Amino acid sequence: MNFSELFKQTNQLCKFSPNGKYMANCVGYRLILRDVKTLQILQLYTCLDNIQSIEWSSDSLYVMCAMFKRALIQVWSLEKPDWTCKIDEGSAGLVGARWSPDGRHILSAADFQLRITIWSLVSKSVSYIKYPKHATEGLDFSRDGKYMALAERRNCKDFVSIFACDTWQLLKHFEVETKDLANVLWSPDGRVLCVWDAIIHYKLYLYSVDGRCLSSYSAYDYALGIKTVCWSPSSQFLAIGSYDQKCRVLNHITWKVVAEHQHPHSLDSDTVVVYKEVEVKPPLLQGEILPSGGFSIQSKYQIEKVPIQVPTVKVDPEKHNPRLGVGHVSFSNDNKYMATKNDNMPNALWIWDVPNLCLAVLLLQANPIRAIQWDPLQPRLAVCTNNNKLYMWSPAGCVSVIIPSENVFQATSLRWHPDGNSLVILSKDHMCLCFLSDPRS
């Protein structure tokens, strides 16, 4: 495992290109494009204001930079540095921007949910879609790039519109049964659209592309409901994280619950492997002077015996959006494992065996978990906890690695490279690359 030197970045804006060859990051109003293998700067672009969002086009040829305060979008070409594109939403404002699947259209969301604007980079044509329900949520593209689902609000009712992405023609427009639609999510195979209600109503609906309601699900009433939803890569399972600290898994045949995973305060199952992070200060040798920056606290994992208590934080019911319930659910690429995090147990990561519908591993970290992400190609999980360490889990075991740096580096988020051989780790103002194999090979 090798680490690069530290590079500056702002707003956690750092993304690999879809083809894996390039990396884009921002420093203030500058966009920097690097070669992933050599980390050499390939292009440096200057925007009109501080960049607040970046996104690669699907073919890795263009990078979009959004400046929401100025209601501006600038697009840069990797192959043609002199080519420029500026989109100004003006008085309508700008709160969201994203690429279409073809990489030649940009969708921008105006302030106050006024409209979605579709800008063509090829023909320079502009199209408008009225009545979007949300600015950034409530819009999703199918994995194959054929369809776009958009949540709309008309006459105090929720609707969903299905558009064809090649022509932007409306294919289907239908009313959904939600009281206050929160979001929409296509299944990976593009056959089913999942729609769910805001947190005060536990309601989830499943629709076909032609607008037929295939099924609906509600676990309970009169309490905070759905917090997060995630499809398995095979589209066979739909996991629902809820405020009642449970993760429910539906199957794709009957849409019934096949597993209800609880996150108990104490664990006493002999079949679960519990890894606990233990921090160790290295002892001073005789005559050795304490370093000026203090010790770099090392840590290792120990396998704990059950029963074991899972650390829990007390929830303040007076606060908005309480830290309660399952706020993270994600599946490994091979569909064998599912990771969940219960927000009022911030130091614990639960890894479930999907085929056997049971808990396989519990990770207990010394600090609250800030980021969790699966390797895109194999069952390997990377975790960071706002310190100078990178944690990784695979079925073979756990490892804790110190990120070498002269400056203080506290990892708050991370992103995998598409080939799974490296990942970028980000702190508040810096980033570094971790190579899990020789980048020259």
Tab-separated table of C-alpha atoms in Angstrom:
chain	number	residue	atom	x	y	z
A	1	MET	CA	0.000	0.000	0.000
A	2	ASN	CA	1.578	3.285	-1.142
A	3	PHE	CA	0.479	6.871	-0.512
A	4	SER	CA	1.064	9.962	-2.618
A	5	GLU	CA	2.052	13.363	-1.285
A	6	LEU	CA	-0.694	15.711	-0.125
A	7	PHE	CA	-2.458	17.974	-2.642
A	8	LYS	CA	-4.690	20.933	-1.897
A	9	GLN	CA	-8.442	20.769	-2.532
A	10	THR	CA	-11.558	22.641	-1.455
A	11	ASN	CA	-15.148	21.585	-0.727
A	12	GLN	CA	-14.231	17.868	-0.971
A	13	LEU	CA	-14.324	18.266	-4.757
A	14	CYS	CA	-12.255	15.450	-6.215
A	15	LYS	CA	-13.527	12.878	-8.709
A	16	PHE	CA	-12.049	10.177	-10.938
A	17	SER	CA	-13.099	10.157	-14.575
A	18	PRO	CA	-15.401	7.254	-15.563
A	19	ASN	CA	-12.655	5.716	-17.729
A	20	GLY	CA	-10.250	5.833	-14.761
A	21	LYS	CA	-7.473	7.733	-16.570
A	22	TYR	CA	-7.908	11.170	-15.014
A	23	MET	CA	-8.681	12.872	-11.734
A	24	ALA	CA	-10.329	16.285	-11.347
A	25	ASN	CA	-10.093	18.396	-8.220
A	26	CYS	CA	-10.771	22.016	-7.313
A	27	VAL	CA	-8.845	24.643	-5.384
A	28	GLY	CA	-11.065	27.696	-4.996
A	29	TYR	CA	-11.957	28.837	-8.520
A	30	ARG	CA	-9.379	26.598	-10.246
A	31	LEU	CA	-10.095	23.207	-11.807
A	32	ILE	CA	-7.091	20.871	-11.949
A	33	LEU	CA	-7.018	17.756	-14.151
A	34	ARG	CA	-4.340	15.145	-13.387
A	35	ASP	CA	-3.139	11.887	-14.857
A	36	VAL	CA	-4.030	9.182	-12.331
A	37	LYS	CA	-0.846	7.114	-12.800
A	38	THR	CA	1.721	9.935	-12.695
A	39	LEU	CA	-0.363	12.605	-10.857
A	40	GLN	CA	1.050	15.150	-13.325
A	41	ILE	CA	-1.163	18.157	-14.066
A	42	LEU	CA	-2.619	17.828	-17.574
A	43	GLN	CA	-4.846	20.911	-17.640
A	44	LEU	CA	-5.525	23.862	-15.363
A	45	TYR	CA	-8.716	25.873	-15.859
A	46	THR	CA	-9.850	29.083	-14.174
A	47	CYS	CA	-13.555	29.562	-13.450
A	48	LEU	CA	-15.399	32.828	-12.787
A	49	ASP	CA	-16.019	32.087	-9.100
A	50	ASN	CA	-15.401	29.494	-6.405
A	51	ILE	CA	-16.461	26.067	-7.670
A	52	GLN	CA	-19.140	24.334	-5.596
A	53	SER	CA	-19.746	21.179	-7.654
A	54	ILE	CA	-17.940	19.198	-10.354
A	55	GLU	CA	-18.979	16.230	-12.479
A	56	TRP	CA	-17.390	14.298	-15.341
A	57	SER	CA	-19.302	13.494	-18.503
A	58	SER	CA	-19.926	9.785	-19.095
A	59	ASP	CA	-17.252	9.605	-21.833
A	60	SER	CA	-14.610	11.398	-19.686
A	61	LEU	CA	-14.153	14.157	-22.273
A	62	TYR	CA	-15.784	17.051	-20.401
A	63	VAL	CA	-15.909	18.369	-16.843
A	64	MET	CA	-18.787	20.482	-15.575
A	65	CYS	CA	-18.213	23.058	-12.837
A	66	ALA	CA	-21.205	24.626	-11.059
A	67	MET	CA	-21.123	27.928	-9.172
A	68	PHE	CA	-24.490	28.111	-7.446
A	69	LYS	CA	-23.960	31.561	-5.896
A	70	ARG	CA	-23.452	33.090	-9.332
A	71	ALA	CA	-26.054	30.829	-11.048
A	72	LEU	CA	-23.304	29.777	-13.463
A	73	ILE	CA	-22.155	26.524	-15.045
A	74	GLN	CA	-18.869	26.238	-16.941
A	75	VAL	CA	-17.898	23.205	-19.005
A	76	TRP	CA	-14.312	22.384	-19.947
A	77	SER	CA	-12.972	19.993	-22.575
A	78	LEU	CA	-10.028	17.731	-21.860
A	79	GLU	CA	-9.108	17.266	-25.527
A	80	LYS	CA	-9.737	20.869	-26.626
A	81	PRO	CA	-8.439	23.277	-23.957
A	82	ASP	CA	-9.529	26.326	-25.977
A	83	TRP	CA	-13.157	25.149	-26.186
A	84	THR	CA	-15.368	26.830	-23.575
A	85	CYS	CA	-19.001	26.685	-22.546
A	86	LYS	CA	-20.808	28.951	-20.084
A	87	ILE	CA	-24.410	28.511	-18.947
A	88	ASP	CA	-25.986	31.400	-17.046
A	89	GLU	CA	-29.323	30.796	-15.320
A	90	GLY	CA	-29.506	34.489	-14.362
A	91	SER	CA	-32.358	35.574	-12.112
A	92	ALA	CA	-33.874	32.059	-12.078
A	93	GLY	CA	-30.987	30.967	-9.848
A	94	LEU	CA	-29.165	27.654	-9.763
A	95	VAL	CA	-29.370	24.994	-7.043
A	96	GLY	CA	-28.414	21.813	-8.908
A	97	ALA	CA	-26.675	20.630	-12.079
A	98	ARG	CA	-25.904	17.227	-13.561
A	99	TRP	CA	-24.961	15.536	-16.819
A	100	SER	CA	-27.344	13.451	-18.864
A	101	PRO	CA	-26.190	9.863	-19.562
A	102	ASP	CA	-25.036	10.733	-23.105
A	103	GLY	CA	-22.560	13.328	-21.822
A	104	ARG	CA	-23.836	15.978	-24.255
A	105	HIS	CA	-26.694	17.522	-22.274
A	106	ILE	CA	-26.697	19.314	-18.920
A	107	LEU	CA	-29.711	19.469	-16.631
A	108	SER	CA	-29.873	22.504	-14.341
A	109	ALA	CA	-32.372	23.078	-11.545
A	110	ALA	CA	-33.623	26.622	-10.958
A	111	ASP	CA	-34.267	28.105	-7.544
A	112	PHE	CA	-37.607	27.553	-5.775
A	113	GLN	CA	-38.214	24.414	-7.923
A	114	LEU	CA	-39.312	26.602	-10.838
A	115	ARG	CA	-38.031	24.357	-13.614
A	116	ILE	CA	-35.479	21.875	-14.900
A	117	THR	CA	-33.577	23.195	-17.924
A	118	ILE	CA	-31.956	20.840	-20.454
A	119	TRP	CA	-29.018	22.422	-22.285
A	120	SER	CA	-27.612	20.716	-25.379
A	121	LEU	CA	-23.877	21.111	-26.001
A	122	VAL	CA	-24.295	19.843	-29.569
A	123	SER	CA	-27.204	21.827	-30.995
A	124	LYS	CA	-27.194	24.600	-28.325
A	125	SER	CA	-30.930	24.052	-27.938
A	126	VAL	CA	-32.698	24.626	-24.614
A	127	SER	CA	-35.709	22.710	-23.241
A	128	TYR	CA	-37.685	23.256	-20.058
A	129	ILE	CA	-39.532	20.894	-17.723
A	130	LYS	CA	-41.941	22.600	-15.333
A	131	TYR	CA	-43.094	21.666	-11.834
A	132	PRO	CA	-40.155	19.579	-10.490
A	133	LYS	CA	-40.885	18.448	-6.946
A	134	HIS	CA	-37.300	18.906	-5.724
A	135	ALA	CA	-34.206	20.730	-6.887
A	136	THR	CA	-31.637	17.963	-6.456
A	137	GLU	CA	-33.606	14.906	-5.318
A	138	GLY	CA	-36.499	13.318	-7.184
A	139	LEU	CA	-34.590	12.833	-10.450
A	140	ASP	CA	-32.873	9.631	-11.518
A	141	PHE	CA	-31.563	8.068	-14.723
A	142	SER	CA	-31.840	4.363	-15.467
A	143	ARG	CA	-28.499	2.533	-15.464
A	144	ASP	CA	-28.623	1.950	-19.249
A	145	GLY	CA	-29.175	5.671	-19.846
A	146	LYS	CA	-32.476	5.210	-21.708
A	147	TYR	CA	-34.937	6.731	-19.251
A	148	MET	CA	-35.172	9.622	-16.831
A	149	ALA	CA	-37.686	9.643	-13.980
A	150	LEU	CA	-38.666	13.027	-12.561
A	151	ALA	CA	-40.867	13.689	-9.537
A	152	GLU	CA	-43.338	16.529	-10.059
A	153	ARG	CA	-45.827	18.369	-7.876
A	154	ARG	CA	-49.049	19.642	-9.449
A	155	ASN	CA	-52.309	20.697	-7.790
A	156	CYS	CA	-51.020	19.499	-4.391
A	157	LYS	CA	-50.463	15.969	-5.747
A	158	ASP	CA	-47.316	13.989	-6.565
A	159	PHE	CA	-46.648	12.787	-10.107
A	160	VAL	CA	-43.793	11.010	-11.886
A	161	SER	CA	-42.830	11.660	-15.496
A	162	ILE	CA	-40.745	9.212	-17.534
A	163	PHE	CA	-38.677	10.764	-20.340
A	164	ALA	CA	-36.663	9.165	-23.141
A	165	CYS	CA	-33.097	10.453	-22.776
A	166	ASP	CA	-32.292	10.356	-26.497
A	167	THR	CA	-35.129	12.674	-27.585
A	168	TRP	CA	-36.333	14.104	-24.201
A	169	GLN	CA	-39.883	13.171	-25.163
A	170	LEU	CA	-42.373	12.447	-22.411
A	171	LEU	CA	-43.160	8.717	-22.462
A	172	LYS	CA	-45.375	8.395	-19.420
A	173	HIS	CA	-46.901	10.722	-16.833
A	174	PHE	CA	-48.723	9.240	-13.866
A	175	GLU	CA	-49.887	10.115	-10.375
A	176	VAL	CA	-48.223	8.322	-7.463
A	177	GLU	CA	-49.795	7.498	-4.119
A	178	THR	CA	-47.310	9.336	-1.911
A	179	LYS	CA	-48.426	12.121	0.434
A	180	ASP	CA	-45.119	13.993	0.158
A	181	LEU	CA	-42.724	12.262	-2.263
A	182	ALA	CA	-39.107	12.252	-1.019
A	183	ASN	CA	-37.154	10.622	-3.858
A	184	VAL	CA	-37.160	8.196	-6.793
A	185	LEU	CA	-34.638	5.438	-7.566
A	186	TRP	CA	-34.375	3.102	-10.582
A	187	SER	CA	-33.412	-0.511	-10.047
A	188	PRO	CA	-30.014	-1.341	-11.635
A	189	ASP	CA	-31.743	-3.404	-14.361
A	190	GLY	CA	-34.026	-0.452	-15.202
A	191	ARG	CA	-37.256	-2.432	-14.823
A	192	VAL	CA	-38.618	-0.998	-11.569
A	193	LEU	CA	-38.862	2.544	-10.211
A	194	CYS	CA	-38.875	2.882	-6.435
A	195	VAL	CA	-40.710	5.874	-4.963
A	196	TRP	CA	-40.946	6.675	-1.278
A	197	ASP	CA	-42.562	9.189	1.032
A	198	ALA	CA	-41.061	11.834	3.318
A	199	ILE	CA	-39.972	10.797	6.808
A	200	ILE	CA	-43.331	11.356	8.523
A	201	HIS	CA	-45.027	8.707	6.344
A	202	TYR	CA	-43.581	5.190	6.092
A	203	LYS	CA	-44.697	4.415	2.529
A	204	LEU	CA	-42.720	2.930	-0.356
A	205	TYR	CA	-44.139	2.194	-3.817
A	206	LEU	CA	-42.748	0.237	-6.766
A	207	TYR	CA	-43.754	1.130	-10.314
A	208	SER	CA	-43.050	-0.343	-13.733
A	209	VAL	CA	-41.815	1.838	-16.600
A	210	ASP	CA	-45.358	2.142	-17.949
A	211	GLY	CA	-46.663	3.506	-14.623
A	212	ARG	CA	-48.294	0.395	-13.141
A	213	CYS	CA	-47.984	0.101	-9.353
A	214	LEU	CA	-46.340	-3.284	-8.801
A	215	SER	CA	-46.410	-3.207	-5.022
A	216	SER	CA	-46.327	-1.004	-1.943
A	217	TYR	CA	-44.775	-1.441	1.488
A	218	SER	CA	-45.272	0.130	4.897
A	219	ALA	CA	-43.618	-1.204	8.047
A	220	TYR	CA	-45.443	0.970	10.565
A	221	ASP	CA	-47.417	4.211	10.992
A	222	TYR	CA	-47.313	7.283	13.229
A	223	ALA	CA	-43.524	7.449	13.648
A	224	LEU	CA	-40.519	8.674	11.685
A	225	GLY	CA	-40.235	6.436	8.636
A	226	ILE	CA	-37.737	5.823	5.815
A	227	LYS	CA	-34.234	7.288	6.073
A	228	THR	CA	-32.397	5.649	3.175
A	229	VAL	CA	-33.075	3.220	0.315
A	230	CYS	CA	-30.595	1.107	-1.665
A	231	TRP	CA	-30.924	-1.482	-4.450
A	232	SER	CA	-28.609	-4.472	-4.572
A	233	PRO	CA	-26.434	-4.551	-7.742
A	234	SER	CA	-28.403	-7.530	-9.078
A	235	SER	CA	-31.783	-5.781	-8.476
A	236	GLN	CA	-32.862	-8.832	-6.446
A	237	PHE	CA	-33.048	-6.981	-3.133
A	238	LEU	CA	-34.233	-3.578	-1.991
A	239	ALA	CA	-32.878	-2.469	1.403
A	240	ILE	CA	-34.730	0.151	3.442
A	241	GLY	CA	-33.025	1.884	6.372
A	242	SER	CA	-35.535	3.280	8.863
A	243	TYR	CA	-35.660	5.554	11.888
A	244	ASP	CA	-36.668	2.617	14.086
A	245	GLN	CA	-33.013	1.378	13.854
A	246	LYS	CA	-33.871	-1.530	11.530
A	247	CYS	CA	-32.922	-2.360	7.968
A	248	ARG	CA	-35.590	-4.259	6.066
A	249	VAL	CA	-34.781	-6.174	2.880
A	250	LEU	CA	-37.462	-6.815	0.234
A	251	ASN	CA	-37.159	-9.453	-2.489
A	252	HIS	CA	-37.853	-8.656	-6.163
A	253	ILE	CA	-40.358	-11.460	-6.800
A	254	THR	CA	-43.078	-10.895	-4.212
A	255	TRP	CA	-41.786	-7.568	-2.775
A	256	LYS	CA	-42.173	-9.030	0.716
A	257	VAL	CA	-39.689	-8.651	3.568
A	258	VAL	CA	-37.128	-11.469	3.544
A	259	ALA	CA	-34.997	-10.041	6.359
A	260	GLU	CA	-35.440	-7.498	9.134
A	261	HIS	CA	-31.991	-6.622	10.428
A	262	GLN	CA	-31.933	-5.097	13.888
A	263	HIS	CA	-29.054	-3.127	15.408
A	264	PRO	CA	-29.156	-4.162	19.079
A	265	HIS	CA	-27.298	-2.420	21.909
A	266	SER	CA	-25.716	-5.708	22.948
A	267	LEU	CA	-24.586	-8.600	20.758
A	268	ASP	CA	-24.278	-12.198	21.930
A	269	SER	CA	-24.281	-14.263	18.722
A	270	ASP	CA	-21.409	-16.743	18.397
A	271	THR	CA	-21.553	-16.651	14.597
A	272	VAL	CA	-20.627	-12.937	14.374
A	273	VAL	CA	-16.983	-11.849	14.178
A	274	VAL	CA	-16.484	-8.643	16.204
A	275	TYR	CA	-13.427	-6.521	15.295
A	276	LYS	CA	-12.652	-3.768	17.789
A	277	GLU	CA	-10.132	-1.023	17.098
A	278	VAL	CA	-7.638	-0.621	19.924
A	279	GLU	CA	-5.408	2.468	19.971
A	280	VAL	CA	-1.845	2.030	21.176
A	281	LYS	CA	0.720	4.743	21.952
A	282	PRO	CA	4.227	3.582	21.045
A	283	PRO	CA	6.481	3.437	24.134
A	284	LEU	CA	9.423	5.842	24.437
A	285	LEU	CA	12.825	4.215	24.334
A	286	GLN	CA	15.357	5.161	26.988
A	287	GLY	CA	16.737	8.606	26.207
A	288	GLU	CA	14.252	9.207	23.385
A	289	ILE	CA	12.687	12.680	23.210
A	290	LEU	CA	8.969	13.187	22.652
A	291	PRO	CA	8.398	14.379	19.026
A	292	SER	CA	7.309	18.023	18.614
A	293	GLY	CA	4.025	17.009	16.976
A	294	GLY	CA	3.314	14.414	19.656
A	295	PHE	CA	2.790	10.727	19.064
A	296	SER	CA	1.130	9.281	15.993
A	297	ILE	CA	-1.236	6.943	17.772
A	298	GLN	CA	-1.192	3.527	16.176
A	299	SER	CA	-4.157	1.192	16.204
A	300	LYS	CA	-4.944	-2.417	15.510
A	301	TYR	CA	-7.992	-4.643	15.454
A	302	GLN	CA	-8.721	-7.223	18.106
A	303	ILE	CA	-11.329	-9.954	17.826
A	304	GLU	CA	-13.674	-9.497	20.770
A	305	LYS	CA	-15.584	-12.187	22.570
A	306	VAL	CA	-19.361	-11.994	22.834
A	307	PRO	CA	-21.512	-10.792	24.508
A	308	ILE	CA	-20.415	-7.225	23.793
A	309	GLN	CA	-22.010	-3.814	24.279
A	310	VAL	CA	-22.271	-1.525	21.244
A	311	PRO	CA	-21.547	2.154	22.135
A	312	THR	CA	-24.633	4.330	21.704
A	313	VAL	CA	-25.143	8.103	21.789
A	314	LYS	CA	-28.167	9.668	23.431
A	315	VAL	CA	-30.559	11.206	20.930
A	316	ASP	CA	-31.865	14.736	21.488
A	317	PRO	CA	-35.519	14.667	20.339
A	318	GLU	CA	-35.641	18.482	20.263
A	319	LYS	CA	-33.083	18.733	17.452
A	320	HIS	CA	-33.983	18.837	13.788
A	321	ASN	CA	-33.098	15.671	11.837
A	322	PRO	CA	-32.030	13.622	14.883
A	323	ARG	CA	-29.033	11.287	14.654
A	324	LEU	CA	-31.191	8.215	14.868
A	325	GLY	CA	-31.877	5.217	12.678
A	326	VAL	CA	-30.149	3.485	9.779
A	327	GLY	CA	-28.674	6.281	7.670
A	328	HIS	CA	-26.322	4.230	5.499
A	329	VAL	CA	-27.006	1.051	3.509
A	330	SER	CA	-24.769	-0.233	0.695
A	331	PHE	CA	-24.112	-3.542	-1.051
A	332	SER	CA	-20.834	-5.060	-2.187
A	333	ASN	CA	-20.418	-5.392	-5.946
A	334	ASP	CA	-20.782	-9.197	-5.862
A	335	ASN	CA	-24.060	-8.955	-3.928
A	336	LYS	CA	-22.711	-11.092	-1.058
A	337	TYR	CA	-22.429	-8.438	1.655
A	338	MET	CA	-24.393	-5.426	2.848
A	339	ALA	CA	-23.023	-2.688	5.107
A	340	THR	CA	-25.250	-0.626	7.410
A	341	LYS	CA	-24.625	2.148	9.907
A	342	ASN	CA	-27.072	3.065	12.638
A	343	ASP	CA	-26.633	6.798	13.216
A	344	ASN	CA	-27.059	6.637	16.982
A	345	MET	CA	-24.264	4.023	17.059
A	346	PRO	CA	-21.728	6.167	15.151
A	347	ASN	CA	-18.686	3.970	15.913
A	348	ALA	CA	-20.225	0.697	14.718
A	349	LEU	CA	-20.329	-0.732	11.191
A	350	TRP	CA	-22.544	-3.752	10.603
A	351	ILE	CA	-21.715	-6.108	7.719
A	352	TRP	CA	-24.444	-8.588	6.775
A	353	ASP	CA	-24.214	-11.864	4.865
A	354	VAL	CA	-26.799	-11.344	2.093
A	355	PRO	CA	-27.290	-14.982	0.912
A	356	ASN	CA	-27.742	-16.227	4.495
A	357	LEU	CA	-29.639	-13.122	5.661
A	358	CYS	CA	-27.619	-12.795	8.870
A	359	LEU	CA	-25.008	-10.604	10.522
A	360	ALA	CA	-21.471	-11.653	9.602
A	361	VAL	CA	-19.166	-8.965	11.008
A	362	LEU	CA	-19.344	-6.032	13.413
A	363	LEU	CA	-16.636	-3.358	13.296
A	364	LEU	CA	-16.274	-1.193	16.402
A	365	GLN	CA	-14.146	1.875	15.680
A	366	ALA	CA	-12.464	4.097	18.279
A	367	ASN	CA	-13.967	7.219	16.620
A	368	PRO	CA	-17.257	7.966	14.836
A	369	ILE	CA	-17.306	6.703	11.235
A	370	ARG	CA	-17.332	9.490	8.645
A	371	ALA	CA	-17.247	7.608	5.322
A	372	ILE	CA	-17.920	4.066	4.093
A	373	GLN	CA	-17.421	2.871	0.528
A	374	TRP	CA	-17.213	-0.515	-1.183
A	375	ASP	CA	-14.526	-1.440	-3.686
A	376	PRO	CA	-16.293	-1.302	-7.104
A	377	LEU	CA	-14.986	-4.726	-8.173
A	378	GLN	CA	-14.628	-6.951	-5.096
A	379	PRO	CA	-15.992	-7.372	-1.552
A	380	ARG	CA	-13.629	-4.919	0.126
A	381	LEU	CA	-14.717	-1.984	2.267
A	382	ALA	CA	-12.837	1.257	3.013
A	383	VAL	CA	-13.656	3.345	6.093
A	384	CYS	CA	-12.384	6.631	7.540
A	385	THR	CA	-13.081	8.176	10.950
A	386	ASN	CA	-11.757	11.761	10.876
A	387	ASN	CA	-8.205	10.790	11.860
A	388	ASN	CA	-4.952	9.991	10.060
A	389	LYS	CA	-5.838	6.351	9.362
A	390	LEU	CA	-7.421	4.333	6.589
A	391	TYR	CA	-9.355	1.221	7.600
A	392	MET	CA	-10.171	-1.659	5.282
A	393	TRP	CA	-12.257	-4.794	5.686
A	394	SER	CA	-12.514	-7.846	3.461
A	395	PRO	CA	-13.677	-11.408	4.204
A	396	ALA	CA	-9.995	-12.163	4.957
A	397	GLY	CA	-9.893	-9.681	7.858
A	398	CYS	CA	-9.355	-6.064	8.919
A	399	VAL	CA	-6.414	-3.677	8.648
A	400	SER	CA	-5.640	-0.195	9.994
A	401	VAL	CA	-3.019	1.883	8.143
A	402	ILE	CA	-1.574	5.268	9.129
A	403	ILE	CA	-1.626	7.799	6.281
A	404	PRO	CA	1.919	9.229	6.190
A	405	SER	CA	2.034	13.031	6.057
A	406	GLU	CA	4.068	15.857	7.533
A	407	ASN	CA	0.982	18.015	8.091
A	408	VAL	CA	-2.081	17.135	10.113
A	409	PHE	CA	-4.312	15.022	7.851
A	410	GLN	CA	-7.708	13.906	9.129
A	411	ALA	CA	-9.566	11.747	6.618
A	412	THR	CA	-13.224	12.713	6.323
A	413	SER	CA	-14.214	11.121	2.994
A	414	LEU	CA	-12.899	8.779	0.312
A	415	ARG	CA	-13.620	7.599	-3.224
A	416	TRP	CA	-12.533	4.437	-5.031
A	417	HIS	CA	-10.925	4.440	-8.444
A	418	PRO	CA	-13.118	2.569	-10.978
A	419	ASP	CA	-10.602	-0.315	-11.198
A	420	GLY	CA	-10.457	-0.759	-7.395
A	421	ASN	CA	-6.641	-0.551	-7.281
A	422	SER	CA	-6.493	2.894	-5.696
A	423	LEU	CA	-8.603	5.399	-3.839
A	424	VAL	CA	-8.469	9.089	-3.037
A	425	ILE	CA	-8.690	10.131	0.616
A	426	LEU	CA	-9.844	13.640	1.479
A	427	SER	CA	-9.466	15.831	4.557
A	428	LYS	CA	-10.910	19.324	5.011
A	429	ASP	CA	-8.320	21.045	2.783
A	430	HIS	CA	-6.091	18.300	1.380
A	431	MET	CA	-6.210	14.981	-0.433
A	432	CYS	CA	-3.903	12.081	-1.151
A	433	LEU	CA	-4.036	8.938	-3.247
A	434	CYS	CA	-3.618	5.471	-1.817
A	435	PHE	CA	-2.340	2.873	-4.297
A	436	LEU	CA	-3.169	-0.693	-3.337
A	437	SER	CA	-1.015	-2.002	-6.175
A	438	ASP	CA	1.931	-0.569	-8.075
A	439	PRO	CA	0.481	2.278	-10.227
A	440	ARG	CA	3.125	1.619	-12.920
A	441	SER	CA	2.090	-1.998	-13.429
